[in-house]
Amino acid sequence: MTLRIRGRGIVPGRAEGEALVSHETISGWGGIDPATGTVIERRHELHGVCFTGKVLVFPGAKGSSGWAGFFQSTRLLGTAPLAMVFTTLSTKSALGAVVTRVPAISDLDADPVELIRTGDRVVVDADAGIVTVTPTPPPS
Amino acid sequence: MELADDEKAMLDGAEGPAVAAAMDLLVRYGEALGAERLCETRNVAGTMTQPSPVKARLVREGGWNKAFSVINLDSDDEFELPHMRVPTCQLQQGFGEDSVGIAPYPRSMVELQSGAEAFYGERGVNILATCTPYQVGNLPARDEHCAWMESSAVVYCNSVLGARTNCEGTASTGAASLTGKIPYWGNHLPENRYGTHLVEAAVPVAGFLDWGMFGYFVGEVVQENRPVVTGELRQPDQTDLKHFGASTASSGGVEIYHIPGITPEAPTLDAAFGGRAAPEAIGYGSRERRAVYETLNNQGESTGVDFVLLGCPHASLDQIARAARALDGRKLNAGTELWLMTPRALRSVADRNGYTEIIRRAGGRVLTDSCPAMSKSAPEGTRVFATDSAKQAHYLPAILGIEAWFGTLEECVDAAVTGTWRGELR
């Protein structure tokens, strides 16, 4: 059974891949290592986890104004996520998605962090503003 | 997003390809925010000169023109950087020449940054090189639209100065510097500046330490919201408010706060909430104060201190003078170093006043441009550090993997002189 969440495209484009869900907000500076595409904040639920090539689902951005610059670096170093889906839009997350240049959706009609689980198959259609989620393992 | 005629012309290349790329980024960013239009700004504070491994590679490939195009304009093309269109300054950066032989920081990065200062200086970027541009010549007027980065400067700009900025990033400030435009969104709109939460201090908040601890509490409880703070508040000075705001932006993401009767947009409690009824107050009493102190001090076990850091955000002249008085005629413990960070412009006044020499005679250092957190650099072998800054105590243990103590300037100086942390909450 698939689930559809409607939102607003932040960066246009379409991508399909596996979800990586963070229930905690993510820091750029001091929070991620662009060289390896991993979360490095100690005590973060995703500490040591790599987001490269994943649909990164998270509540929003926190911390330093260097947020977007750090995610831009993931693009320049080839470690960027495949797409972004986030609950709360701010200047950090909006600019971050823009300079990472991956399909991104926010302003959703339901909280993606609550509905999507790590490992779910997700289609991010930012042109239409729709996130389609197929839970994994699929119901038999 | 609606573009004005001059903005359309910039996008179409009338002002050259670099300005067109800048406008393209602002359009992508403005659309992402859902902004209806851009607004004019003549005050940009961003970052261009600070070295990083990615920048070093780009500079090798195509000089600072390429680094600016790729990082500050988010472009795949490479442009000749024109002169800044509007007044623009460089915020804090990496360690500079004055740190050589003191901070363990690559010489190659110091040289890369010197090259950047020359390049950007020639194109009109004012190299203030501080997280506190408002202390050294960049003091926006009330209601002025700004495009600033650096969370502690953003919250000061909005709250204490009553100017208007969002928490911008490297690319949006780069684009603003060449266009004089920024999305009219968030804190630029008057209706988004009123308070959302009320925090009332039941214990006296007086002096640098207590304003910092109160800020840390406020940030933690309101997160990204807009606090109005009242209660037993003693008259703060500029240095207290610098610490208060930086703390709210460390434990939370506060970009604007109001103190009725003190900050410019809140002559009264009523005005702070835009005429709406104030929400129920969140209390800050002695229990909460004690809890903040313990949070900031639960990152240390060893009372042997090998590094003391003062000046986060960059020290005011008053803080330098106080450090000099506390250190006058004393000598640092053999195994302990003390660094005080300040903008270079204030360092020159400190030199002139003799403060730098008093601190140097005691064995301490007055350094500029950066800080241990920005440059990821503390004295070789540091395991335990002490600071009077809630922000540095919040960030540095995670960044460098060291223990931390937080207390007053005088307690920090005592730790530097004795090598032992003896601070306590009074």
XYZ file of C-alpha atoms in Angstrom:
566
model
C 0.000 0.000 0.000
C 1.433 3.340 -0.938
C 0.986 6.642 0.779
C 0.934 10.103 -0.790
C 1.910 13.317 0.989
C 1.301 16.641 -0.708
C 3.570 19.602 -0.303
C 5.349 22.391 -2.132
C 8.332 21.820 -4.398
C 11.345 23.703 -3.027
C 13.798 22.559 -5.686
C 12.263 21.143 -8.872
C 12.968 17.649 -10.182
C 12.075 14.021 -9.495
C 13.992 11.328 -7.701
C 13.282 7.834 -6.446
C 15.207 6.025 -3.757
C 15.473 4.710 -0.246
C 14.501 6.929 2.698
C 16.813 7.855 5.548
C 14.698 9.413 8.308
C 16.009 11.641 11.083
C 13.597 12.512 13.890
C 15.990 15.152 15.143
C 16.884 18.372 13.339
C 20.220 18.326 11.522
C 23.177 20.709 11.914
C 25.419 21.668 8.997
C 28.553 23.105 10.625
C 29.604 20.668 13.338
C 26.767 18.343 12.322
C 27.826 16.696 9.059
C 31.107 15.793 7.366
C 30.813 16.717 3.671
C 33.858 14.614 2.764
C 32.078 11.397 3.775
C 28.409 12.447 3.667
C 27.838 11.356 7.261
C 26.238 12.855 10.348
C 28.985 13.534 12.894
C 27.100 15.223 15.736
C 27.648 13.165 18.862
C 24.402 12.079 20.552
C 22.509 12.505 17.221
C 20.350 9.496 16.339
C 22.075 9.300 12.929
C 25.603 9.690 14.289
C 27.958 7.908 11.886
C 25.207 7.231 9.305
C 25.824 8.133 5.648
C 23.101 10.017 3.743
C 24.764 9.921 0.318
C 22.303 8.742 -2.343
C 19.417 8.553 0.142
C 16.159 10.487 0.305
C 16.910 12.479 3.459
C 13.734 13.013 5.517
C 14.168 15.364 8.492
C 12.262 17.886 10.654
C 14.430 20.884 9.701
C 17.788 22.622 9.940
C 19.426 23.805 13.144
C 22.629 25.496 14.174
C 25.070 27.732 12.354
C 24.348 29.849 9.293
C 26.958 27.711 7.511
C 24.231 25.058 6.999
C 23.741 25.591 3.271
C 27.474 25.874 2.636
C 28.062 22.465 4.207
C 25.362 20.811 2.100
C 26.671 22.597 -1.024
C 30.020 20.947 -0.224
C 28.373 17.506 -0.283
C 27.399 18.203 -3.904
C 30.904 19.400 -4.784
C 32.444 16.348 -3.110
C 29.956 13.833 -4.523
C 28.393 12.867 -1.186
C 25.007 14.630 -1.470
C 21.690 13.022 -0.610
C 19.464 12.017 -3.545
C 16.556 14.235 -2.455
C 15.320 16.126 0.595
C 11.931 16.052 2.338
C 11.645 18.250 5.415
C 8.919 19.407 7.771
C 9.933 22.964 8.669
C 11.115 25.431 6.072
C 13.683 28.031 7.107
C 16.287 30.109 5.296
C 18.891 27.462 6.185
C 16.985 24.476 4.805
C 15.636 26.379 1.763
C 19.034 27.709 0.703
C 20.612 24.372 1.618
C 18.282 22.461 -0.696
C 18.821 25.032 -3.475
C 22.619 24.786 -3.410
C 22.608 20.994 -2.963
C 20.518 21.017 -6.172
C 18.492 17.908 -5.408
C 14.695 17.592 -5.681
C 13.214 18.884 -2.434
C 9.727 19.209 -0.925
C 8.509 20.965 2.230
C 5.301 22.658 3.515
C 3.654 19.218 3.510
C 0.065 18.398 4.542
C 1.327 15.733 6.970
C 4.546 15.329 8.900
C 6.898 13.233 6.737
C 9.083 12.364 9.725
C 6.099 10.612 11.354
C 4.915 8.815 8.215
C 8.115 7.719 6.502
C 10.516 5.111 7.894
C 14.140 4.508 7.092
C 14.322 1.967 4.278
C 10.948 2.889 2.735
C 10.909 3.357 -1.038
C 10.158 7.032 -1.756
C 9.412 8.963 -4.937
C 10.005 12.695 -4.561
C 8.203 14.518 -7.365
C 9.022 18.124 -6.583
C 7.502 19.341 -9.865
C 4.092 18.105 -8.724
C 4.802 18.569 -4.990
C 4.034 14.941 -4.149
C 5.935 12.442 -2.037
C 4.919 8.832 -2.656
C 5.941 6.304 -0.037
C 6.001 2.527 -0.381
C 6.681 0.961 3.013
C 9.391 -1.683 3.169
C 9.074 -4.569 3.596
C 5.955 -4.365 1.388
C 2.838 -5.990 2.862
C 2.459 -9.513 1.444
C 8.144 35.532 -7.280
C 7.639 38.952 -8.892
C 10.791 40.608 -10.177
C 11.145 44.389 -10.512
C 12.460 45.802 -13.788
C 16.003 46.283 -12.515
C 15.999 42.709 -11.190
C 14.824 41.322 -14.532
C 17.571 43.282 -16.262
C 20.185 41.855 -13.907
C 18.872 38.348 -14.530
C 19.092 38.943 -18.285
C 22.735 39.920 -18.047
C 22.514 43.711 -18.315
C 24.997 44.047 -15.441
C 27.301 41.263 -16.571
C 27.409 37.487 -16.117
C 28.414 37.413 -12.437
C 25.457 39.632 -11.478
C 23.175 37.475 -13.664
C 24.349 34.353 -11.806
C 23.777 36.145 -8.488
C 20.216 37.028 -9.524
C 19.624 33.456 -10.707
C 20.570 32.167 -7.226
C 18.296 34.745 -5.555
C 15.395 33.660 -7.776
C 15.942 29.971 -6.979
C 16.272 30.796 -3.272
C 13.312 33.195 -3.199
C 11.095 30.623 -4.956
C 12.213 27.957 -2.494
C 11.196 30.181 0.416
C 7.913 31.112 -1.213
C 8.871 34.805 -1.120
C 6.705 37.167 -3.143
C 9.518 39.547 -4.005
C 13.040 40.723 -3.243
C 13.935 43.811 -1.217
C 16.853 46.208 -1.408
C 19.767 45.873 0.962
C 22.865 48.005 1.380
C 24.368 45.977 4.201
C 25.784 42.502 3.577
C 27.834 40.433 6.041
C 29.030 37.138 4.613
C 32.020 34.895 4.255
C 34.424 34.628 1.354
C 37.961 34.525 2.713
C 37.863 31.628 5.165
C 39.915 28.719 3.813
C 38.541 25.190 3.488
C 39.775 22.109 1.616
C 37.142 22.604 -1.120
C 38.128 26.268 -1.533
C 41.830 25.416 -1.662
C 41.105 23.072 -4.579
C 38.955 25.643 -6.418
C 41.607 28.344 -5.956
C 44.249 25.997 -7.379
C 42.009 25.357 -10.382
C 40.862 28.894 -11.159
C 41.876 31.373 -8.477
C 39.481 33.227 -6.177
C 37.232 34.079 -9.154
C 36.414 30.383 -9.409
C 36.010 29.938 -5.658
C 33.556 32.855 -5.488
C 31.580 31.674 -8.546
C 31.173 28.113 -7.297
C 30.674 28.737 -3.572
C 29.318 32.273 -3.155
C 27.175 32.290 -6.325
C 26.480 28.527 -6.514
C 27.331 28.594 -10.226
C 28.991 26.040 -12.504
C 30.530 28.801 -14.586
C 33.500 30.907 -13.657
C 33.221 34.698 -13.609
C 35.483 37.642 -13.137
C 34.313 39.047 -9.813
C 33.163 42.675 -10.170
C 33.360 45.275 -7.393
C 30.784 44.801 -4.619
C 27.567 46.572 -5.568
C 26.684 47.426 -1.956
C 28.680 47.662 1.301
C 29.788 44.141 2.191
C 31.947 42.817 5.004
C 33.749 39.604 5.805
C 32.687 37.981 9.076
C 35.018 35.800 11.184
C 37.433 33.681 9.192
C 40.368 31.346 9.826
C 43.335 32.177 12.031
C 45.653 34.813 10.544
C 49.296 35.875 10.719
C 49.086 36.812 14.415
C 48.340 33.182 15.313
C 51.432 31.714 13.663
C 53.553 29.963 16.266
C 50.648 30.084 18.758
C 47.689 28.194 17.283
C 48.337 24.796 15.730
C 46.784 25.707 12.379
C 48.210 25.021 8.893
C 50.506 27.737 7.577
C 49.156 27.019 4.079
C 45.669 28.081 5.248
C 47.015 31.332 6.718
C 48.668 32.092 3.373
C 45.580 31.136 1.380
C 43.540 33.514 3.517
C 46.042 36.369 3.084
C 45.652 35.967 -0.676
C 41.869 36.038 -0.279
C 41.980 39.240 1.791
C 43.976 40.985 -0.939
C 41.644 39.727 -3.686
C 38.369 40.583 -1.945
C 39.700 43.765 -0.345
C 40.442 45.144 -3.793
C 36.866 44.408 -4.837
C 35.363 46.287 -1.921
C 34.840 43.633 0.742
C 35.603 45.193 4.130
C 37.748 42.689 5.992
C 36.253 43.182 9.465
C 37.068 39.520 10.161
C 34.817 39.192 13.188
C 31.588 37.548 14.301
C 30.689 40.970 15.791
C 30.674 43.425 12.852
C 28.427 45.678 14.954
C 31.361 46.344 17.294
C 33.690 47.611 14.592
C 31.978 49.863 12.115
C 28.983 47.997 10.732
C 26.043 49.331 12.705
C 22.869 49.191 10.590
C 20.094 51.710 11.161
C 16.710 50.821 12.646
C 14.481 48.971 10.125
C 17.319 48.685 7.607
C 17.151 45.527 5.469
C 20.368 43.550 5.878
C 21.713 40.250 4.574
C 23.801 38.823 7.393
C 25.155 35.423 8.294
C 26.452 34.310 11.716
C 23.681 33.413 14.149
C 24.999 35.569 17.024
C 25.278 38.619 14.744
C 21.844 37.984 13.195
C 20.094 37.911 16.580
C 21.949 41.077 17.666
C 21.090 42.863 14.416
C 17.363 42.094 14.699
C 16.887 42.402 18.437
C 19.307 45.043 19.738
C 19.618 47.217 16.631
C 16.101 46.773 15.256
C 17.466 46.182 11.745
C 16.049 43.311 9.698
C 17.845 40.203 8.564
C 17.211 36.517 8.193
C 19.902 34.013 9.048
C 21.467 34.049 5.590
C 24.057 31.701 4.141
C 27.271 31.859 2.109
C 25.564 31.826 -1.296
C 22.698 34.189 -0.473
C 25.071 36.807 0.978
C 27.393 36.354 -2.014
C 24.464 37.002 -4.366
C 23.282 39.969 -2.269
C 26.737 41.573 -2.398
C 26.591 41.788 -6.209
C 22.908 42.738 -6.568
C 21.928 44.656 -3.428
C 18.866 42.373 -3.133
C 17.641 39.641 -0.778
C 14.302 37.792 -0.535
C 11.647 39.796 1.325
C 10.667 36.979 3.661
C 10.720 36.021 7.344
C 12.249 38.670 9.595
C 12.007 41.344 6.880
C 8.207 41.461 7.328
C 6.978 43.484 10.321
C 4.291 40.920 11.218
C 6.950 38.204 11.638
C 8.863 40.183 14.244
C 6.425 40.181 17.168
C 6.970 37.913 20.162
C 5.515 34.407 20.319
C 6.653 33.311 23.812
C 6.992 35.042 27.172
C 9.810 34.110 29.540
C 9.844 35.704 32.982
C 12.916 35.744 35.222
C 12.082 35.323 38.913
C 15.772 35.522 39.871
C 17.916 38.592 39.187
C 19.653 38.556 35.814
C 22.682 40.826 36.135
C 26.123 40.738 34.547
C 27.766 38.769 31.761
C 27.510 35.263 33.269
C 23.831 35.534 34.158
C 22.762 37.104 30.864
C 24.503 34.211 29.074
C 22.853 31.558 31.264
C 19.432 33.181 30.920
C 19.900 33.237 27.120
C 20.822 29.564 27.141
C 17.608 28.760 29.025
C 15.481 30.923 26.719
C 16.919 29.316 23.566
C 16.315 25.855 24.934
C 12.639 26.506 25.733
C 11.619 28.532 22.661
C 13.891 26.900 20.031
C 13.283 28.808 16.727
C 10.551 31.051 18.127
C 10.520 34.714 19.163
C 10.854 35.194 22.920
C 9.913 38.265 24.913
C 11.794 38.311 28.225
C 10.758 40.141 31.380
C 11.121 39.919 35.146
C 14.059 40.618 37.430
C 16.276 41.943 34.652
C 19.001 44.423 35.560
C 20.095 46.956 32.946
C 22.207 45.031 30.397
C 25.079 46.607 28.476
C 26.170 45.810 24.920
C 28.478 43.030 26.117
C 25.703 41.350 28.144
C 23.335 41.424 25.167
C 26.058 40.030 22.883
C 26.317 37.032 25.235
C 22.554 36.689 25.770
C 21.756 36.569 22.047
C 24.621 34.222 21.165
C 23.378 31.840 23.876
C 19.778 31.861 22.603
C 21.126 31.047 19.125
C 23.256 28.164 20.468
C 20.813 26.198 22.630
C 18.010 27.177 20.235
C 17.687 28.986 16.927
C 16.484 32.399 18.110
C 16.858 35.130 15.458
C 14.932 37.875 17.249
C 13.929 38.572 20.852
C 12.492 41.542 22.700
C 13.149 42.995 26.144
C 10.353 45.477 26.878
C 11.755 48.872 27.776
C 15.251 47.927 26.551
C 15.230 46.759 22.922
C 13.990 49.169 20.242
C 10.937 47.355 18.890
C 9.495 46.751 22.348
C 8.871 50.005 24.198
C 6.234 48.048 26.137
C 5.170 44.428 26.690
C 2.136 45.148 24.547
C 4.252 46.401 21.658
C 6.487 43.319 21.903
C 3.459 41.131 21.127
C 2.055 43.489 18.481
C -0.965 44.346 20.584
C -2.002 40.706 21.027
C -2.387 39.243 24.493
C 0.833 37.904 25.956
C 0.913 34.096 26.293
C 1.312 32.464 29.687
C 4.800 33.090 31.033
C 7.480 30.411 31.205
C 9.331 30.812 34.507
C 13.082 31.093 35.074
C 13.871 30.674 38.754
C 16.808 29.527 40.833
C 16.160 25.880 39.937
C 16.243 26.626 36.201
C 19.333 28.808 36.644
C 21.096 25.989 38.491
C 20.076 23.490 35.765
C 21.586 25.660 32.999
C 24.804 26.003 34.993
C 24.965 22.249 35.428
C 24.260 21.555 31.741
C 27.141 23.815 30.737
C 29.364 22.252 33.390
C 28.542 18.569 32.899
C 31.182 18.292 30.177
C 34.118 18.292 32.581
C 35.504 15.772 35.055
C 39.105 16.826 35.418
C 39.603 20.115 37.266
C 43.075 20.468 35.708
C 42.615 23.205 33.086
C 45.108 23.498 30.225
C 43.360 26.112 28.089
C 41.244 29.201 28.809
C 39.261 30.854 26.037
C 37.750 34.326 26.396
C 36.012 36.409 23.758
C 33.122 34.452 22.240
C 31.480 36.269 20.516
C 34.599 38.403 19.954
C 35.457 40.400 23.080
C 34.389 43.990 23.558
C 36.942 46.559 24.698
C 35.388 46.363 28.149
C 36.005 42.603 28.302
C 39.630 43.055 27.229
C 40.113 45.720 29.908
C 38.595 43.430 32.558
C 40.828 40.526 31.495
C 43.869 42.815 31.651
C 42.962 43.993 35.162
C 42.423 40.415 36.346
C 45.787 39.324 34.888
C 47.826 42.390 35.872
C 51.005 41.348 37.698
C 50.118 37.636 37.624
C 51.629 34.718 35.692
C 49.774 31.890 33.963
C 50.293 28.366 35.235
C 53.121 26.671 33.297
C 50.810 24.123 31.663
C 47.910 26.465 30.884
C 47.362 28.812 27.946
C 44.924 31.721 27.693
C 43.620 33.143 24.426
C 41.349 36.151 24.176
C 39.627 36.593 20.796
C 38.696 40.070 19.554
C 38.234 41.951 16.256
C 41.505 43.334 14.913
C 40.145 46.888 15.100
C 39.593 46.536 18.864
C 42.930 44.795 19.270
C 44.589 47.952 17.940
C 42.849 49.995 20.643
C 43.860 47.381 23.234
C 47.473 47.665 22.027
C 47.297 51.431 22.323
C 45.847 51.228 25.818
C 48.473 48.764 27.023
C 45.928 45.976 27.689
C 47.548 43.610 25.186
C 50.932 44.065 26.859
C 49.540 43.367 30.356
C 47.891 40.168 29.081
C 51.083 39.181 27.197
C 53.272 39.748 30.279
C 51.063 37.344 32.219
C 51.535 34.780 29.449
C 48.170 35.211 27.686
C 47.497 35.997 24.024
C 45.152 38.452 22.366
C 44.239 36.943 18.976
C 41.995 38.105 16.142
C 39.991 37.007 13.078
C 38.769 33.620 14.274
C 38.220 31.333 17.278
C 39.059 27.743 18.268
C 35.632 26.525 17.072
C 35.816 28.200 13.630
C 39.391 27.103 12.977
C 39.131 23.801 14.876
C 42.324 24.683 16.677
C 43.257 24.874 20.349
C 46.705 24.688 21.974
C 48.468 21.386 21.294
C 47.384 18.679 23.720
C 44.374 20.530 25.187
C 42.157 18.142 27.141
C 40.234 20.487 29.403
C 39.268 24.069 28.631
C 37.471 26.798 30.562
C 35.479 29.687 29.127
C 33.142 32.494 30.128
C 31.053 31.940 26.973
C 27.975 29.700 26.954
C 28.274 29.449 23.161
C 31.870 28.233 23.177
C 31.078 25.824 26.044
C 28.184 24.531 23.921
C 30.161 23.942 20.708
C 33.844 23.392 21.433
C 33.670 20.087 23.371
C 31.882 18.463 20.397
C 34.160 20.037 17.800
C 37.484 19.203 19.474
C 36.498 16.314 21.755
C 37.629 18.106 24.932
C 36.152 18.748 28.390
C 34.703 22.144 29.315
C 34.137 24.402 32.318
C 31.942 27.478 32.220
C 32.123 30.390 34.665
C 32.907 34.065 35.100
C 35.833 35.869 33.474
C 37.493 36.076 36.899
C 37.053 32.328 37.507
C 38.557 31.618 34.086
C 41.538 33.863 34.823
C 41.951 32.119 38.188
C 42.006 28.755 36.362
C 44.613 30.085 33.934
C 46.829 31.270 36.802
C 46.426 28.227 39.067
C 45.835 25.536 36.427
C 42.801 24.413 38.447
C 39.069 24.999 37.953
C 37.539 26.363 41.167
C 34.404 27.941 39.767
C 31.021 27.657 41.437
C 27.580 29.121 40.989
C 27.032 31.992 43.378
